[in-house]
PDB file of C-alpha atoms in Angstrom:
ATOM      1  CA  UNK X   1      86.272 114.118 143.285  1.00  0.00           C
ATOM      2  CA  UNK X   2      87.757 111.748 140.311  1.00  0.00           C
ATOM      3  CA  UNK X   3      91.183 111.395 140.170  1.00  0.00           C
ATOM      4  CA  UNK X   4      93.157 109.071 137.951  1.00  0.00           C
ATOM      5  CA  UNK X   5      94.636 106.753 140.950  1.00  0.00           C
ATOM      6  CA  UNK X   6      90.709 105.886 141.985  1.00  0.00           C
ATOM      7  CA  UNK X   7      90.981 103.855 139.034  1.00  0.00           C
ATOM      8  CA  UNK X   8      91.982 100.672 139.565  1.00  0.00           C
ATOM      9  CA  UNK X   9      94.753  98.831 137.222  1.00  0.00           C
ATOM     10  CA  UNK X  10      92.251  95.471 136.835  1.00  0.00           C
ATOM     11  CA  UNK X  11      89.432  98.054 135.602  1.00  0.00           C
ATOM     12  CA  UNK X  12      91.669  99.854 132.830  1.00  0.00           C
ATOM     13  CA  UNK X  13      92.871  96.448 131.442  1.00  0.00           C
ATOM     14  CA  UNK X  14      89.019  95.428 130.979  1.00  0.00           C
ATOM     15  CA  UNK X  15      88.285  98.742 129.618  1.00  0.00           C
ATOM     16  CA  UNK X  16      91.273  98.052 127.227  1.00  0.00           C
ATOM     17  CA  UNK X  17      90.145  94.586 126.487  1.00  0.00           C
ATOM     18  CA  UNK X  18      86.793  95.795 125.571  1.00  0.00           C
ATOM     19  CA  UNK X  19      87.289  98.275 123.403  1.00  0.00           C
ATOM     20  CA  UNK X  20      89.674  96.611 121.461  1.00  0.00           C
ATOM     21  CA  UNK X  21      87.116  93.717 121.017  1.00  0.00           C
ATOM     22  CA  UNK X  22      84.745  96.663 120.041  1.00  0.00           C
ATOM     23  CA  UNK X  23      87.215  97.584 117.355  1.00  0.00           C
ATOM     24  CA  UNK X  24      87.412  94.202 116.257  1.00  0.00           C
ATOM     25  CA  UNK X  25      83.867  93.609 115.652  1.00  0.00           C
ATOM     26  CA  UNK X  26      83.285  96.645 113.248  1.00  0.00           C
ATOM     27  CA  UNK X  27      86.692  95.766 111.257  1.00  0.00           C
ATOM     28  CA  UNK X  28      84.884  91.743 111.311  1.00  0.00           C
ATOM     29  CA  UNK X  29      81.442  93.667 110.414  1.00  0.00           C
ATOM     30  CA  UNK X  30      82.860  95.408 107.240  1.00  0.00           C
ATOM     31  CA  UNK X  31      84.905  92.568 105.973  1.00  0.00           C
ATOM     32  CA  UNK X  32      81.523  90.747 105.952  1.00  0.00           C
ATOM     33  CA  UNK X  33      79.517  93.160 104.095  1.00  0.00           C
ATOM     34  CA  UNK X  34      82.576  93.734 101.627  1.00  0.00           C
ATOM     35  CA  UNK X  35      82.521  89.752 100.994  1.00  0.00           C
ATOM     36  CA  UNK X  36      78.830  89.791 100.856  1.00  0.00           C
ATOM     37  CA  UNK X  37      78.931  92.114  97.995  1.00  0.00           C
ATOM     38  CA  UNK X  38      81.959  90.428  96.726  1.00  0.00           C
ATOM     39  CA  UNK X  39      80.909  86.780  96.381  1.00  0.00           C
ATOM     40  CA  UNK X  40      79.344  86.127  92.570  1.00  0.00           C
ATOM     41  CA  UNK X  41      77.886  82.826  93.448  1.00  0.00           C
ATOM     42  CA  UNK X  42      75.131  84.400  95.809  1.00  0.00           C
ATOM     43  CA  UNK X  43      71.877  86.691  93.931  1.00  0.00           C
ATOM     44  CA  UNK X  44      71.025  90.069  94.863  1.00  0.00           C
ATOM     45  CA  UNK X  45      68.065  88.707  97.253  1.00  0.00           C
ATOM     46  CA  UNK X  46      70.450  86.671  99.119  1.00  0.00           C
ATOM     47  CA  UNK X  47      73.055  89.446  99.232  1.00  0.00           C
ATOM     48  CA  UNK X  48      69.851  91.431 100.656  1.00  0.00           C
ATOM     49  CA  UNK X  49      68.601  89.012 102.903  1.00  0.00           C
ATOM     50  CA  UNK X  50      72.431  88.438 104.924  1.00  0.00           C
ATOM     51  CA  UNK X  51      73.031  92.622 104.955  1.00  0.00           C
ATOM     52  CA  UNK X  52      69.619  92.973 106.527  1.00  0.00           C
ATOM     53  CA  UNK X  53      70.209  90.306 108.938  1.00  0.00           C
ATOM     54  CA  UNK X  54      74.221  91.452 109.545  1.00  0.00           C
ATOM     55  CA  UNK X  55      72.414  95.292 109.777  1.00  0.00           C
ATOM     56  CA  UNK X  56      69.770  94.758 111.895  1.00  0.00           C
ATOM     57  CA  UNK X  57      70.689  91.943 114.125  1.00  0.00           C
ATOM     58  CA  UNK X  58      74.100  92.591 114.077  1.00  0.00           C
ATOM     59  CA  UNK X  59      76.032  90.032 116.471  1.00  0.00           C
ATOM     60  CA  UNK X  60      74.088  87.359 115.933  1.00  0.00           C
ATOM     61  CA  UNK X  61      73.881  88.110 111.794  1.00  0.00           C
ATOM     62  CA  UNK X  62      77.886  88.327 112.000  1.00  0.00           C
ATOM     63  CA  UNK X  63      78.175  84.968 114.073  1.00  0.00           C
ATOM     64  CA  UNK X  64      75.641  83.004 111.781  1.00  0.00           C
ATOM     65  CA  UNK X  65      77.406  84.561 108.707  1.00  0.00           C
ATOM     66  CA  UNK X  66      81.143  83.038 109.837  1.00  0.00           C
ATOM     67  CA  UNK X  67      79.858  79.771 111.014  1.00  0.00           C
ATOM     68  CA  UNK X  68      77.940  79.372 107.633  1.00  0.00           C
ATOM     69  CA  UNK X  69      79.844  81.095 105.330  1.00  0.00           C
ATOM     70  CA  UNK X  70      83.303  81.692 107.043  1.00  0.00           C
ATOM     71  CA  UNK X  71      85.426  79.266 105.121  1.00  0.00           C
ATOM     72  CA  UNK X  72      84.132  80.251 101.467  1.00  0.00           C
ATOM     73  CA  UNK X  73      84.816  84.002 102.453  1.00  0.00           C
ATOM     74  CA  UNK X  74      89.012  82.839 103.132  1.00  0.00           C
ATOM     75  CA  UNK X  75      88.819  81.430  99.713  1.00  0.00           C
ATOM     76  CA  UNK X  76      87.077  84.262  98.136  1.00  0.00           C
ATOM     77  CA  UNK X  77      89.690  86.768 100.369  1.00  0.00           C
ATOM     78  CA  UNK X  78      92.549  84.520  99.179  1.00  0.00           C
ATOM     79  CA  UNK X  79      91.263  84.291  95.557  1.00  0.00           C
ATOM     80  CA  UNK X  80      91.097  88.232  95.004  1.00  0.00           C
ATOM     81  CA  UNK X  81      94.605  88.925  96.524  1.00  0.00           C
ATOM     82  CA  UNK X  82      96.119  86.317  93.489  1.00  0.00           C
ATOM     83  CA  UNK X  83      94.143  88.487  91.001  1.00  0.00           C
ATOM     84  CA  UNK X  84      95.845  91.531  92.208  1.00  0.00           C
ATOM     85  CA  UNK X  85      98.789  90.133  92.330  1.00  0.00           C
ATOM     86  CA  UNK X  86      98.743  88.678  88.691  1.00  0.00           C
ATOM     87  CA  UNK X  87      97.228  91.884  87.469  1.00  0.00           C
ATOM     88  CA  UNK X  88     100.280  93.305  89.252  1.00  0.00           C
ATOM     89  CA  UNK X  89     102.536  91.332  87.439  1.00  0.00           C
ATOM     90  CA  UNK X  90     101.234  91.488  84.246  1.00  0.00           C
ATOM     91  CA  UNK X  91     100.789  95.152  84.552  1.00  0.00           C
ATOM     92  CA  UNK X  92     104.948  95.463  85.918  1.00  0.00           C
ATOM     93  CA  UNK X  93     105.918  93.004  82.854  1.00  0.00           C
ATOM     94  CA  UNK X  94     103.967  95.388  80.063  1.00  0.00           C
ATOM     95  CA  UNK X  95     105.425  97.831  81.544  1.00  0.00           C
ATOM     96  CA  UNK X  96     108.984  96.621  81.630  1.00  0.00           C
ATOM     97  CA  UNK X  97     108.829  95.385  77.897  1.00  0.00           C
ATOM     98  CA  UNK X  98     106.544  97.813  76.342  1.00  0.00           C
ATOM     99  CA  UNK X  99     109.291 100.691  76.666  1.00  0.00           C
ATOM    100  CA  UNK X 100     110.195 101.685  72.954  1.00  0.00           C
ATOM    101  CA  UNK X 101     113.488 100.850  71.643  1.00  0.00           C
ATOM    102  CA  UNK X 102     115.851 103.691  71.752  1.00  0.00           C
ATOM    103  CA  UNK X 103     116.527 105.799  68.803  1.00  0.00           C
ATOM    104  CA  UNK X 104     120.260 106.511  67.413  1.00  0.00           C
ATOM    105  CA  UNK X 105     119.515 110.363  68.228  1.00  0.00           C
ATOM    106  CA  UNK X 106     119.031 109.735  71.536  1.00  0.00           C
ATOM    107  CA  UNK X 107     121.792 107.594  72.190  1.00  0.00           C
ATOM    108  CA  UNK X 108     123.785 110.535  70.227  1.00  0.00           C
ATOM    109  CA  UNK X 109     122.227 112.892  72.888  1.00  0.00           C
ATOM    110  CA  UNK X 110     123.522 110.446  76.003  1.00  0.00           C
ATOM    111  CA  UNK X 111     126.986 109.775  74.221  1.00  0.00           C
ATOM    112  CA  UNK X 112     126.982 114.396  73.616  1.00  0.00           C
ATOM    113  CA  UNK X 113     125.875 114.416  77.296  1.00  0.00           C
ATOM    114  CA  UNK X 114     128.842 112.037  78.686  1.00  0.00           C
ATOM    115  CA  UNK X 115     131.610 113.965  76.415  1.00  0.00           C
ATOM    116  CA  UNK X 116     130.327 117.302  77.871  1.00  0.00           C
ATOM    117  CA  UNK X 117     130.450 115.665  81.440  1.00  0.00           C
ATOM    118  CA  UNK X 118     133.975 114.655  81.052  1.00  0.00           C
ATOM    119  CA  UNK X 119     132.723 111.015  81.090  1.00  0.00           C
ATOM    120  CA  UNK X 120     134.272 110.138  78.080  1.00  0.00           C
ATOM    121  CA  UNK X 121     137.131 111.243  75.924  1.00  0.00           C
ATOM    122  CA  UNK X 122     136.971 112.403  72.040  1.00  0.00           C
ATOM    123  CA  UNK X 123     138.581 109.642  70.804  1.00  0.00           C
ATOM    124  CA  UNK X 124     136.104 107.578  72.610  1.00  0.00           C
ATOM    125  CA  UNK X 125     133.281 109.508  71.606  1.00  0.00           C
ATOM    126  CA  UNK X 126     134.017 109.845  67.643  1.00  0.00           C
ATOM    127  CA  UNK X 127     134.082 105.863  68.023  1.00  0.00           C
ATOM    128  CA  UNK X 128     131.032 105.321  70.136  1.00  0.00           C
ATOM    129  CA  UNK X 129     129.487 107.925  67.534  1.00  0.00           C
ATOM    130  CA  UNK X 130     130.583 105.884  64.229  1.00  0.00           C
ATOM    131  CA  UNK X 131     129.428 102.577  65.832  1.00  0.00           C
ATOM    132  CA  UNK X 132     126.010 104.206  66.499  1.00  0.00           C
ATOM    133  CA  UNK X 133     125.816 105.884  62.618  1.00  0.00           C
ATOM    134  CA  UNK X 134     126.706 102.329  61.491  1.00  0.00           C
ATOM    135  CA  UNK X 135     124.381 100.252  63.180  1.00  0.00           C
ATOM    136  CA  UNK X 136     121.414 103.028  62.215  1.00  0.00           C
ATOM    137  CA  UNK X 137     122.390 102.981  58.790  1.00  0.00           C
ATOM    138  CA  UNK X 138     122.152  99.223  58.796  1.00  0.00           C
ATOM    139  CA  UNK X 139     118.700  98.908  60.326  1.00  0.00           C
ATOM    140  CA  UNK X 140     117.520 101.501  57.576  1.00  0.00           C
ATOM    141  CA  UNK X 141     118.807  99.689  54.876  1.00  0.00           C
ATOM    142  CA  UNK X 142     116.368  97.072  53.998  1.00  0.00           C
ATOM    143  CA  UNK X 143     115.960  94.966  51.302  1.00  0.00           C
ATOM    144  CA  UNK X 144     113.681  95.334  48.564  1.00  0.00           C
ATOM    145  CA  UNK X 145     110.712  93.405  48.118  1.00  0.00           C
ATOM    146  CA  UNK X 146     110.643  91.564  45.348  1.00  0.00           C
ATOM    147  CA  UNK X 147     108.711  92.417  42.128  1.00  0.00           C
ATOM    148  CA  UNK X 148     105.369  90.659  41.239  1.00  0.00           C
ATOM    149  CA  UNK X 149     104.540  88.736  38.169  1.00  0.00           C
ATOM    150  CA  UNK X 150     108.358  87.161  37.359  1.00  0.00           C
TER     151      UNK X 150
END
């Protein structure tokens, strides 16, 4: 009979060691194929040619395929990660500045909204309230272009 204590403590940490180097060839085994299909540089039979080898002969395909190709695949890795991250950015700063300008009703509705809160007193509200109709009137009246022809 099998019980756990028949199994020695040197025998589990190989067992460990071994399956975690398993799990560390398949993650190394899909980063390749993900870089194969992500370097530009390389043509469809060459892409072809390195998954068949990678596929078929698979630790020796993924040891040629570092050795060969390991340091362009860091740059490529490295390369992608600033275009996400300047995507990001560009995509946080359109964002940020491409909100539209608030409107004097709605500032009306957040001024009506902090007097009914208890925010804000009356007094303070008629003058937040004329500073807002003044400023909107302002902005809407604009000059006339001038005539044509004089």
């Amino acid at each position: 009979m099998y019980l756990a204590y028949d199994f020695p403590l040197l025998s589990v940490f190989w067992s460990m060691l071994w399956f975690f180097l398993w799990i560390l060839w398949f993650i190394l085994l899909f980063r390749i194929i993900t870089d194969i299909f992500r370097d530009h540089d390389m043509n469809g039979w060459a892409k072809a040619g390195w998954l068949a080898f990678v596929v078929l002969l698979p630790f020796l395909g993924i040891l040629v395929y570092v050795i060969a190709r390991g340091k362009d695949m860091g740059r490529r890795e490295i390369a992608q990660a600033r275009a996400q991250q300047q995507e990001f950015d560009s995509y946080i700063r359109k964002t940020a500045t491409g909100s539209r300008p608030s409107s004097s009703v709605d500032e009306l509705a957040r001024l009506s909204e902090l007097r009914s809160r208890g925010d804000i007193t009356d007094e303070e509200f008629r003058r937040a309230k004329a500073l807002i109709l003044t400023d909107d009137q302002a902005t809407t009246a604009q000059p006339s272009p001038p005539a044509a022809g004089r």
